Coordinates of C-alpha atoms in Angstrom, one line a residue:
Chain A
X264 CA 12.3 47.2 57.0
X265 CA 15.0 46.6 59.6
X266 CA 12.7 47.4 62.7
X267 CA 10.9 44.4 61.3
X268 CA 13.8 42.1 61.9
X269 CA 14.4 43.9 65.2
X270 CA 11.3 43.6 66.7
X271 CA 11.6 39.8 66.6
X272 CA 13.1 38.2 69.8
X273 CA 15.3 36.0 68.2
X274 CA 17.5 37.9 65.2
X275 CA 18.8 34.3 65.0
X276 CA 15.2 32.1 64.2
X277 CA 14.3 34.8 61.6
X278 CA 17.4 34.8 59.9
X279 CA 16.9 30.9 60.0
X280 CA 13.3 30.6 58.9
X281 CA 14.3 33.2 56.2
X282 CA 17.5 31.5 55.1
X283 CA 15.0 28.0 54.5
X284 CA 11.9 30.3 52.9
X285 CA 14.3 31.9 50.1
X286 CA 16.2 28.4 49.0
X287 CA 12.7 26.8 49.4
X288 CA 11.4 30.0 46.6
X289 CA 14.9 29.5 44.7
X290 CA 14.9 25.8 44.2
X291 CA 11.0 25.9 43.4
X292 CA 11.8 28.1 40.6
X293 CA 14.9 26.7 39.3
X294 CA 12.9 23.1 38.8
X295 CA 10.4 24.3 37.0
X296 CA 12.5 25.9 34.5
X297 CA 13.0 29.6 34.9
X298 CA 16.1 31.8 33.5
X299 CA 18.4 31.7 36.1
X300 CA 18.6 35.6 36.1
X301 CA 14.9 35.7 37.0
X302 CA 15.5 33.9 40.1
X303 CA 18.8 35.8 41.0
X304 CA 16.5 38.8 40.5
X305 CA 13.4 37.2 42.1
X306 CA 14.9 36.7 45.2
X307 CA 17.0 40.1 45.5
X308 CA 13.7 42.1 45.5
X309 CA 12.4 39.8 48.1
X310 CA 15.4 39.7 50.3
X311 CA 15.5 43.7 50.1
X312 CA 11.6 43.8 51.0
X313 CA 12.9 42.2 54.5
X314 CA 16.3 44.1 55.2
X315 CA 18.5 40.9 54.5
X316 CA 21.5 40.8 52.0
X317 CA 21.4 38.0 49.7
X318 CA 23.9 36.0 47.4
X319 CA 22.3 33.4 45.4
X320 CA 24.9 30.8 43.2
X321 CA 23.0 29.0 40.6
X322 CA 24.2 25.4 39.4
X323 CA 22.6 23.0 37.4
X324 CA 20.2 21.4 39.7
X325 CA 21.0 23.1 43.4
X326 CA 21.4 26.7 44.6
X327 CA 23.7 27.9 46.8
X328 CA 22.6 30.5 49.1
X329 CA 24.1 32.6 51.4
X330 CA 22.6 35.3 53.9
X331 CA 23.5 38.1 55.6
X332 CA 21.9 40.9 58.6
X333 CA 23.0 44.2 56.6
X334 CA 25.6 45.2 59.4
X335 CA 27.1 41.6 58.9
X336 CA 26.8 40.3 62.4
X337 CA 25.2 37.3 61.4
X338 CA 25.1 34.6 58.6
X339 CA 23.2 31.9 57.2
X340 CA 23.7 29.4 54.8
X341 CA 21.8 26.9 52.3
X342 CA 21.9 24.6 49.8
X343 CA 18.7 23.8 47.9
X344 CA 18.1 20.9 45.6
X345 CA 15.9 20.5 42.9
X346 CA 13.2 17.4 42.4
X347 CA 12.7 16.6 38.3
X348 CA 8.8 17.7 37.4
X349 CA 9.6 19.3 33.9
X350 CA 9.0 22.8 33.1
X351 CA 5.9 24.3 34.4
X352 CA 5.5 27.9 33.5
X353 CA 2.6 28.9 35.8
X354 CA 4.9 28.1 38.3
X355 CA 7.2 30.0 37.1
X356 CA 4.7 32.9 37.1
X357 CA 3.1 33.0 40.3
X358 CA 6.3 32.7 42.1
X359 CA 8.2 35.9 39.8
X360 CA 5.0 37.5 40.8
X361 CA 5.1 36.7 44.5
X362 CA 8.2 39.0 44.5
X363 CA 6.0 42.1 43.8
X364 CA 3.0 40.8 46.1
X365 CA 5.6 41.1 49.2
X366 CA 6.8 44.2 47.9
X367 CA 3.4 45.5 47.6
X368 CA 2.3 44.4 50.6
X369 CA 4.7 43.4 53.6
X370 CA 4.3 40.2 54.2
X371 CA 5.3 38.1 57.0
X372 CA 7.9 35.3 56.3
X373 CA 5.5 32.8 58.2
X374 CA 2.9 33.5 55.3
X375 CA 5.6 34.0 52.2
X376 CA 6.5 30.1 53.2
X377 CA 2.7 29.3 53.2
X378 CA 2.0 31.0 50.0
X379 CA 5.2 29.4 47.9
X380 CA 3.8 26.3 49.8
X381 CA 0.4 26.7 47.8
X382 CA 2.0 27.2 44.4
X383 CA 4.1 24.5 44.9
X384 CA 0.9 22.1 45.5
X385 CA -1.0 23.3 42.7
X386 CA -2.0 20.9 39.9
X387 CA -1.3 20.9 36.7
X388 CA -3.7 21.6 33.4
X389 CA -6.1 19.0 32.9
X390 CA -4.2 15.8 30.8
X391 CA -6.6 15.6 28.2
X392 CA -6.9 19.5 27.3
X393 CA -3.7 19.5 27.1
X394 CA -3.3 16.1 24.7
X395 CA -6.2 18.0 22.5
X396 CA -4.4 21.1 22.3
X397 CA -0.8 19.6 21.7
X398 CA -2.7 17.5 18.7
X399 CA -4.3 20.2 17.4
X400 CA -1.2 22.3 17.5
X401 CA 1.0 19.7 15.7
X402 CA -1.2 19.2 13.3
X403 CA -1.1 23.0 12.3
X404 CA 2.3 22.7 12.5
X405 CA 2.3 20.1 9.3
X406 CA 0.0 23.1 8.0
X407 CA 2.7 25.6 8.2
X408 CA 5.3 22.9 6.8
X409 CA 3.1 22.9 3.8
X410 CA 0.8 19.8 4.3
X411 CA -2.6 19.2 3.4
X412 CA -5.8 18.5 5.0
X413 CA -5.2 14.7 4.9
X414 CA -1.6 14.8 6.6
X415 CA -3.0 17.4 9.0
X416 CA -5.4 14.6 9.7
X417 CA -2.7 11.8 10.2
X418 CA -0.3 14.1 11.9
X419 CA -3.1 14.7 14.4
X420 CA -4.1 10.7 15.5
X421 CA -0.5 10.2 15.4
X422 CA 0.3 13.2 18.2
X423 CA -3.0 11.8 20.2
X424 CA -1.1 8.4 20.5
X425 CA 2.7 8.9 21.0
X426 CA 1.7 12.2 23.7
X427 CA -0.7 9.1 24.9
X428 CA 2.2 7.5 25.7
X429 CA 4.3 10.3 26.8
X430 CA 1.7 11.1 29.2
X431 CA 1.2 7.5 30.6
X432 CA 4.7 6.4 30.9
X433 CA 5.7 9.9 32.7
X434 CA 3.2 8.8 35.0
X435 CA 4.2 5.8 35.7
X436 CA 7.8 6.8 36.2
X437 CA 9.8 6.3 33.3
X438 CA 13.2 8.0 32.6
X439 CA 12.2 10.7 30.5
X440 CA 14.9 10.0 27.4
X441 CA 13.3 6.1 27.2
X442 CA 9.7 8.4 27.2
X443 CA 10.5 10.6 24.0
X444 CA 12.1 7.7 22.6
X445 CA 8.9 5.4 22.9
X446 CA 6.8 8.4 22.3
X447 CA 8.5 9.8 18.9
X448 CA 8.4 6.0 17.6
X449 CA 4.6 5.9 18.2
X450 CA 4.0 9.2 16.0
X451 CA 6.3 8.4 13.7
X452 CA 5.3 4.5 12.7
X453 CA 1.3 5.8 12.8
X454 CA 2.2 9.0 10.9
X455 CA 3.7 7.2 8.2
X456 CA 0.6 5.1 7.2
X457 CA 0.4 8.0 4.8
X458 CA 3.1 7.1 3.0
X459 CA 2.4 3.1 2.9
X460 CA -1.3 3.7 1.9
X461 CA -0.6 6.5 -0.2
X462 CA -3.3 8.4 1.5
X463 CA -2.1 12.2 1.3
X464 CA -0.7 14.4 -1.1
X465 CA 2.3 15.1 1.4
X466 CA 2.7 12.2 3.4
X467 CA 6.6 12.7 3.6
X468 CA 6.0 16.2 5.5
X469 CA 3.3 14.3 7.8
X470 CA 5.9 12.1 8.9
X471 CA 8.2 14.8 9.5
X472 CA 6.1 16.8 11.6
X473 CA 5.1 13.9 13.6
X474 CA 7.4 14.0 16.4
X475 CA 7.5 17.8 16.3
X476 CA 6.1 18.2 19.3
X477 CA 8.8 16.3 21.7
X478 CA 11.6 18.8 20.5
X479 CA 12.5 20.7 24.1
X480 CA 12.1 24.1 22.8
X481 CA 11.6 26.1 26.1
X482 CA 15.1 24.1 27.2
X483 CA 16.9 25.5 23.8
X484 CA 15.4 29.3 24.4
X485 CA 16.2 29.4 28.5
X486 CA 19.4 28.1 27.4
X487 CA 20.2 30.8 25.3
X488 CA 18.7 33.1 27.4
X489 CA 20.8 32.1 30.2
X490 CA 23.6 32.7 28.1
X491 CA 22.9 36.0 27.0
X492 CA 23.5 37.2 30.6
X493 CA 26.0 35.4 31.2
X494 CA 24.8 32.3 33.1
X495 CA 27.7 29.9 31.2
X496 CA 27.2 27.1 33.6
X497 CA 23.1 27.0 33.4
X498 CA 23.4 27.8 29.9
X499 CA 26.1 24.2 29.1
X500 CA 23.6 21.9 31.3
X501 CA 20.0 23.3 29.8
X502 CA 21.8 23.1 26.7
X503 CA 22.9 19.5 27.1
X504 CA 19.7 18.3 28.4
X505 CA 18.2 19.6 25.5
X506 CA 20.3 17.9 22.7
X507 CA 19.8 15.0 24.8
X508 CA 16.0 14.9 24.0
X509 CA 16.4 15.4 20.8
X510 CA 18.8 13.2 20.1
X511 CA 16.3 10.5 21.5
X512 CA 13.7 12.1 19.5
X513 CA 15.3 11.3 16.1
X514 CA 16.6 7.5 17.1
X515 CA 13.0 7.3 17.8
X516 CA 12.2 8.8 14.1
X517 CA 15.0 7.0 12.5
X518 CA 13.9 3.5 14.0
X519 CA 10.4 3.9 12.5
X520 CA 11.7 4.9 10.2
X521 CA 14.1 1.7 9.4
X522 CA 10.7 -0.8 10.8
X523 CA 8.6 0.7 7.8
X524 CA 11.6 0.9 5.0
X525 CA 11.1 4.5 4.1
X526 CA 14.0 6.1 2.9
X527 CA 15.4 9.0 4.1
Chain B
X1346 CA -3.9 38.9 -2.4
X1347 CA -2.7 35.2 -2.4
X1348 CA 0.6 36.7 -0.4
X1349 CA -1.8 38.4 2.2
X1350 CA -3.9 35.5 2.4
X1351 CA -1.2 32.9 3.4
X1352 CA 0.2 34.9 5.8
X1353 CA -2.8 35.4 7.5
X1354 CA -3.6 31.9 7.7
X1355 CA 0.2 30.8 8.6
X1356 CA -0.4 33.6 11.4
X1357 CA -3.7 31.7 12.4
X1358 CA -1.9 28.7 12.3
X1359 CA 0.9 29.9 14.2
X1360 CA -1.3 30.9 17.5
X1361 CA -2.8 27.3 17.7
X1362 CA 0.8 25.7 17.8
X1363 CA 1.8 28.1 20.3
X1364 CA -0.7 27.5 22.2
X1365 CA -1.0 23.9 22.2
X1366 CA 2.5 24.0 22.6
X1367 CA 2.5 26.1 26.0
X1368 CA 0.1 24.1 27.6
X1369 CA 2.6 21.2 27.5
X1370 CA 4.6 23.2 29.1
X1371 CA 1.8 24.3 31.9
X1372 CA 1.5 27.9 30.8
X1373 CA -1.6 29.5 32.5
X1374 CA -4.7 30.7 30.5
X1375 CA -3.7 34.3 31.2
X1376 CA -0.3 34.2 29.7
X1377 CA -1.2 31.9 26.7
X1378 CA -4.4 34.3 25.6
X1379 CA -1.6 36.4 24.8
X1380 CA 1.1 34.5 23.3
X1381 CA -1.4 33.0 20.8
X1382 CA -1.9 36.6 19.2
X1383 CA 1.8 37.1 19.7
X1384 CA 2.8 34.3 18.2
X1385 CA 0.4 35.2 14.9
X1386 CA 2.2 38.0 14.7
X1387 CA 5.7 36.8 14.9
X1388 CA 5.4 33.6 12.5
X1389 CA 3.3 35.8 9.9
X1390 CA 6.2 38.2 10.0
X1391 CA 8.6 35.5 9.3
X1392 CA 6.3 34.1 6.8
X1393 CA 5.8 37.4 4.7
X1394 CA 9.7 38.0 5.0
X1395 CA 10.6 34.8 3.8
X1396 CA 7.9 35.0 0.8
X1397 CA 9.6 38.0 -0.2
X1398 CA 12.8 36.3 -0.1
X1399 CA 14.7 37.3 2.7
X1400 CA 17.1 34.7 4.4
X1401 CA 15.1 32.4 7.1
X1402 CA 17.7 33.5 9.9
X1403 CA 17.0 37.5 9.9
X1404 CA 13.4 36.6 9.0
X1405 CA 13.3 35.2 12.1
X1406 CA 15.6 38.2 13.6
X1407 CA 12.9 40.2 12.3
X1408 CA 9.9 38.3 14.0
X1409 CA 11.9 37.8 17.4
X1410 CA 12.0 41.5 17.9
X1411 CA 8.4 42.0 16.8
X1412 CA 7.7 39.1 19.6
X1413 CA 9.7 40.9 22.1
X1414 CA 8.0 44.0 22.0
X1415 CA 4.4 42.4 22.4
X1416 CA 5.6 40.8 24.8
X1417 CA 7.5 43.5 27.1
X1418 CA 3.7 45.9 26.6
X1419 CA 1.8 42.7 27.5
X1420 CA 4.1 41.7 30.4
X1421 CA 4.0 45.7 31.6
X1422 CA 0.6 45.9 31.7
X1423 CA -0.5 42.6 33.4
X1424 CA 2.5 41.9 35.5
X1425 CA 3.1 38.7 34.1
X1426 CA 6.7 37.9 33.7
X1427 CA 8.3 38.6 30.3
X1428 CA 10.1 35.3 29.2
X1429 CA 7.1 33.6 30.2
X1430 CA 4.9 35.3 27.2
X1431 CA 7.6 35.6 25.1
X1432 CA 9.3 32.3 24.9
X1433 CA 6.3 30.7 24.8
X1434 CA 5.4 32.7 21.9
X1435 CA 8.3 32.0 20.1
X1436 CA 7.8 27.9 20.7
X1437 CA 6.0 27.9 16.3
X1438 CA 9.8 29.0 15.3
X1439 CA 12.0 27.0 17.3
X1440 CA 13.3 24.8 14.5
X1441 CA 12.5 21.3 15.4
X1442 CA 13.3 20.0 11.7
X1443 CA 16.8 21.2 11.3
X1444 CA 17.6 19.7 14.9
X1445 CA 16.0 16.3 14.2
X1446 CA 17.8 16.5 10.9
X1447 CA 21.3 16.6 12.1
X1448 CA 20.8 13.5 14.3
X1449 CA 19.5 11.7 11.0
X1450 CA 22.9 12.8 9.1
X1451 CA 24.6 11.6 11.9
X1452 CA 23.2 8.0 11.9
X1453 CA 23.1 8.3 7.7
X1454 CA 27.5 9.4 8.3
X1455 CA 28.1 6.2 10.5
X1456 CA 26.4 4.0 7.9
X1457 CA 27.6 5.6 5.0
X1458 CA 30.8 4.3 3.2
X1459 CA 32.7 5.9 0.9
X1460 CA 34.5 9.3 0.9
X1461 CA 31.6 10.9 -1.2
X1462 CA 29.0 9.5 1.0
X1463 CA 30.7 10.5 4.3
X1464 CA 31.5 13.9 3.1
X1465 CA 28.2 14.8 2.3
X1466 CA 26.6 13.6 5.6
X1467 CA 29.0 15.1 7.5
X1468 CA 27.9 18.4 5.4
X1469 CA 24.6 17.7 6.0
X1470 CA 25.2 17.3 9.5
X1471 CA 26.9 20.5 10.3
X1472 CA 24.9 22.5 8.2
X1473 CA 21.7 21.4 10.1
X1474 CA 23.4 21.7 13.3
X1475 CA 24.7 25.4 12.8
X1476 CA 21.3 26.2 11.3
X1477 CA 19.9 25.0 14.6
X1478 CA 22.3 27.3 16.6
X1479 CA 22.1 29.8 14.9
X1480 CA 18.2 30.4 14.6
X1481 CA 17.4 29.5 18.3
X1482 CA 20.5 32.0 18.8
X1483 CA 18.4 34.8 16.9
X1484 CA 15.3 34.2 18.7
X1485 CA 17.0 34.7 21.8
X1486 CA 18.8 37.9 20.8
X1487 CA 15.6 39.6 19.3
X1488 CA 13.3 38.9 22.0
X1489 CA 16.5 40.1 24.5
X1490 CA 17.1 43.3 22.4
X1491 CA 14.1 45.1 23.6
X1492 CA 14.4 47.1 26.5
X1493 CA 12.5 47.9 29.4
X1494 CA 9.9 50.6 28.8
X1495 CA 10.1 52.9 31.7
X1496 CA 6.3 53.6 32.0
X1497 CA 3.3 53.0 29.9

């Protein structure tokens, strides 16, 4: 792999264009949510594929890298920051498996920028599929909390509207705590028609259920599995985001709660 | 029969939520075809468990691991990357109530008055927020536990 850095004229414009390809790779996967030891190892295979030693420093929202030629001559280094998009697992995917594609295959740099450059403009799941199938899934969540066909009914509209509203006010730019906390009232004051019209036999578990679906569960699992290998730092700011959310979640739940005067 | 017959509809149950939940989350067709029968499989374990009375935290222990197996054969055969499949798989069990819950304690503590009242809140409030920990902790370890296979 080192005749490849050789045969360039310039040692110094491939190291460069390499140094800006691998923070462009690392900063595209830490925004979109991966464990923070899948990018360390993510960018080690590639860095090996070309002959270039690598040290990657992970922080909450940039990535500090650092390059090196393997006989140490010369040096690069990068910071990388990260742009806010939320998680976005295929994303996350196509980039852990562009590291075995240029393992696999020898690519050039010139086309490992152009292909993280296409995964990076890719769009995401069609909005309404995924409205349906966040609907139907938190209404067979009040299934598995013990609720009945009715509540699965009302838990279902009441999902449609407040990830409705999600959906709309991301769009239009909203801060994202403001967003749950619209979002979780919405489900929660529609949800609990059950209870005011007496229409279920489990309205109390409808309303409960509700808002289920704005709890940040891939934030609370990366978190953990950042800390199982050790990532402390990653581990104390996904962790914090995470209760953050939630915490706007239930003032969101509570608040309904207090409009409509249930108890709880 | 009844015992076999709810856990093979929580387990149906299960793979919906899991997959409407990873699509919030952008997961691709090809990894959530997989976590939805992952998933099944996971939850019902914790399900049966639990029916047979076993403490919620090593049911989910229990259903973690199964989850992290799946998922390390799936991910080894299709070269899709392991977290992926399997944190999106776990997504049914992450528990949303207990975390929602401590934030209620926590408003129902600053209202309350009272020794009584504000003990018991602040009970209700740790226990939901260890609970919390604690499971999510679990989930993470299981699915962590399994090794690499060397080759399939």
């Amino acid at each position: 792999m080192r005749t490849k850095s050789q045969s360039m004229n310039n040692e110094h414009e491939f190291l460069k264009l390499f140094c800006v390809t691998i923070t462009d790779y690392a900063s595209s996967m830490l925004e979109c949510g991966a464990l923070s030891s899948t990018i360390e190892d993510s960018v080690h295979r590639i860095s090996d594929e070309y002959g270039i030693k690598t040290d990657v420093s992970i922080l909450p929202r940039r990535v500090l890298i650092a390059i090196w030629t393997i006989d140490q001559e010369h040096s690069y280094n990068n910071i990388g920051r990260t742009i806010k998009h939320g998680i976005n697992i295929s994303k996350v995917v196509e980039l852990s498996q562009l590291a075995s594609e240029v393992e696999a295959t020898h690519m050039s740099i010139s086309d490992l920028q152009e292909k993280i450059r296409s995964i990076n403009s890719e769009t995401r799941m069609n909005p309404n599929l995924v409205l349906v199938l966040t609907a139907m899934a938190n209404a067979s969540f009040c299934r598995l909390f013990g609720g009945d066909a009715i509540a699965m009914g009302i838990v279902f509209v009441a999902t449609l509207c407040g990830f409705l509203i999600k959906q709309k006010m991301l769009k239009n730019k909203f801060d994202g705590r403001l967003t749950t906390f619209a979002s979780a009232i919405i489900a929660a004051i529609i949800s609990s028609c059950g209870i005011a019209y007496g229409w279920s036999e489990t309205p109390h578990t409808a309303l409960a259920t509700s808002v289920l679906f704005l709890v940040p569960g891939i934030p609370f699992l990366n978190a953990m599995g950042d800390m199982l290998r050790g990532h402390h730092l990653c581990t104390v700011s996904r962790i914090a985001e995470a209760i953050i959310t939630t915490a706007c979640l239930s003032l969101g739940l509570c608040l309904a709660m207090l409009l409509m005067n249930i108890e709880w | 029969m009844d015992l076999i017959f709810s856990t093979i509809q929580d387990g149906i149950f299960a793979a919906i939520a899991s997959i409407g939940f990873g699509s919030i989350s952008n997961a691709p067709w090809k990894t959530l075809k997989h976590c939805g029968w992952i998933a099944a499989v996971g939850h019902a374990t914790r399900f049966l468990l639990m029916s047979l009375g076993l403490h919620i935290i090593f049911a989910v222990f229990a259903g973690a691991i199964l989850i992290g197996y799946f998922s390390r054969t799936v991910s080894q055969r299709t070269g899709i990357l392991f977290e992926s499949i399997a944190f999106v798989s776990l997504l049914p069990m992450i528990p949303g109530m207990y975390a929602y819950r401590t934030m209620q304690s926590f408003i129902s503590f600053i209202q309350s008055a009272g020794y009584a009242e504000n003990a018991a809140s602040i009970q209700m409030m740790s226990y939901n927020a260890l609970m919390t920990l604690a499971i999510i902790l679990m989930m993470a370890i299981g699915v962590m536990l399994v090794p690499k296979k060397r080759s399939l």
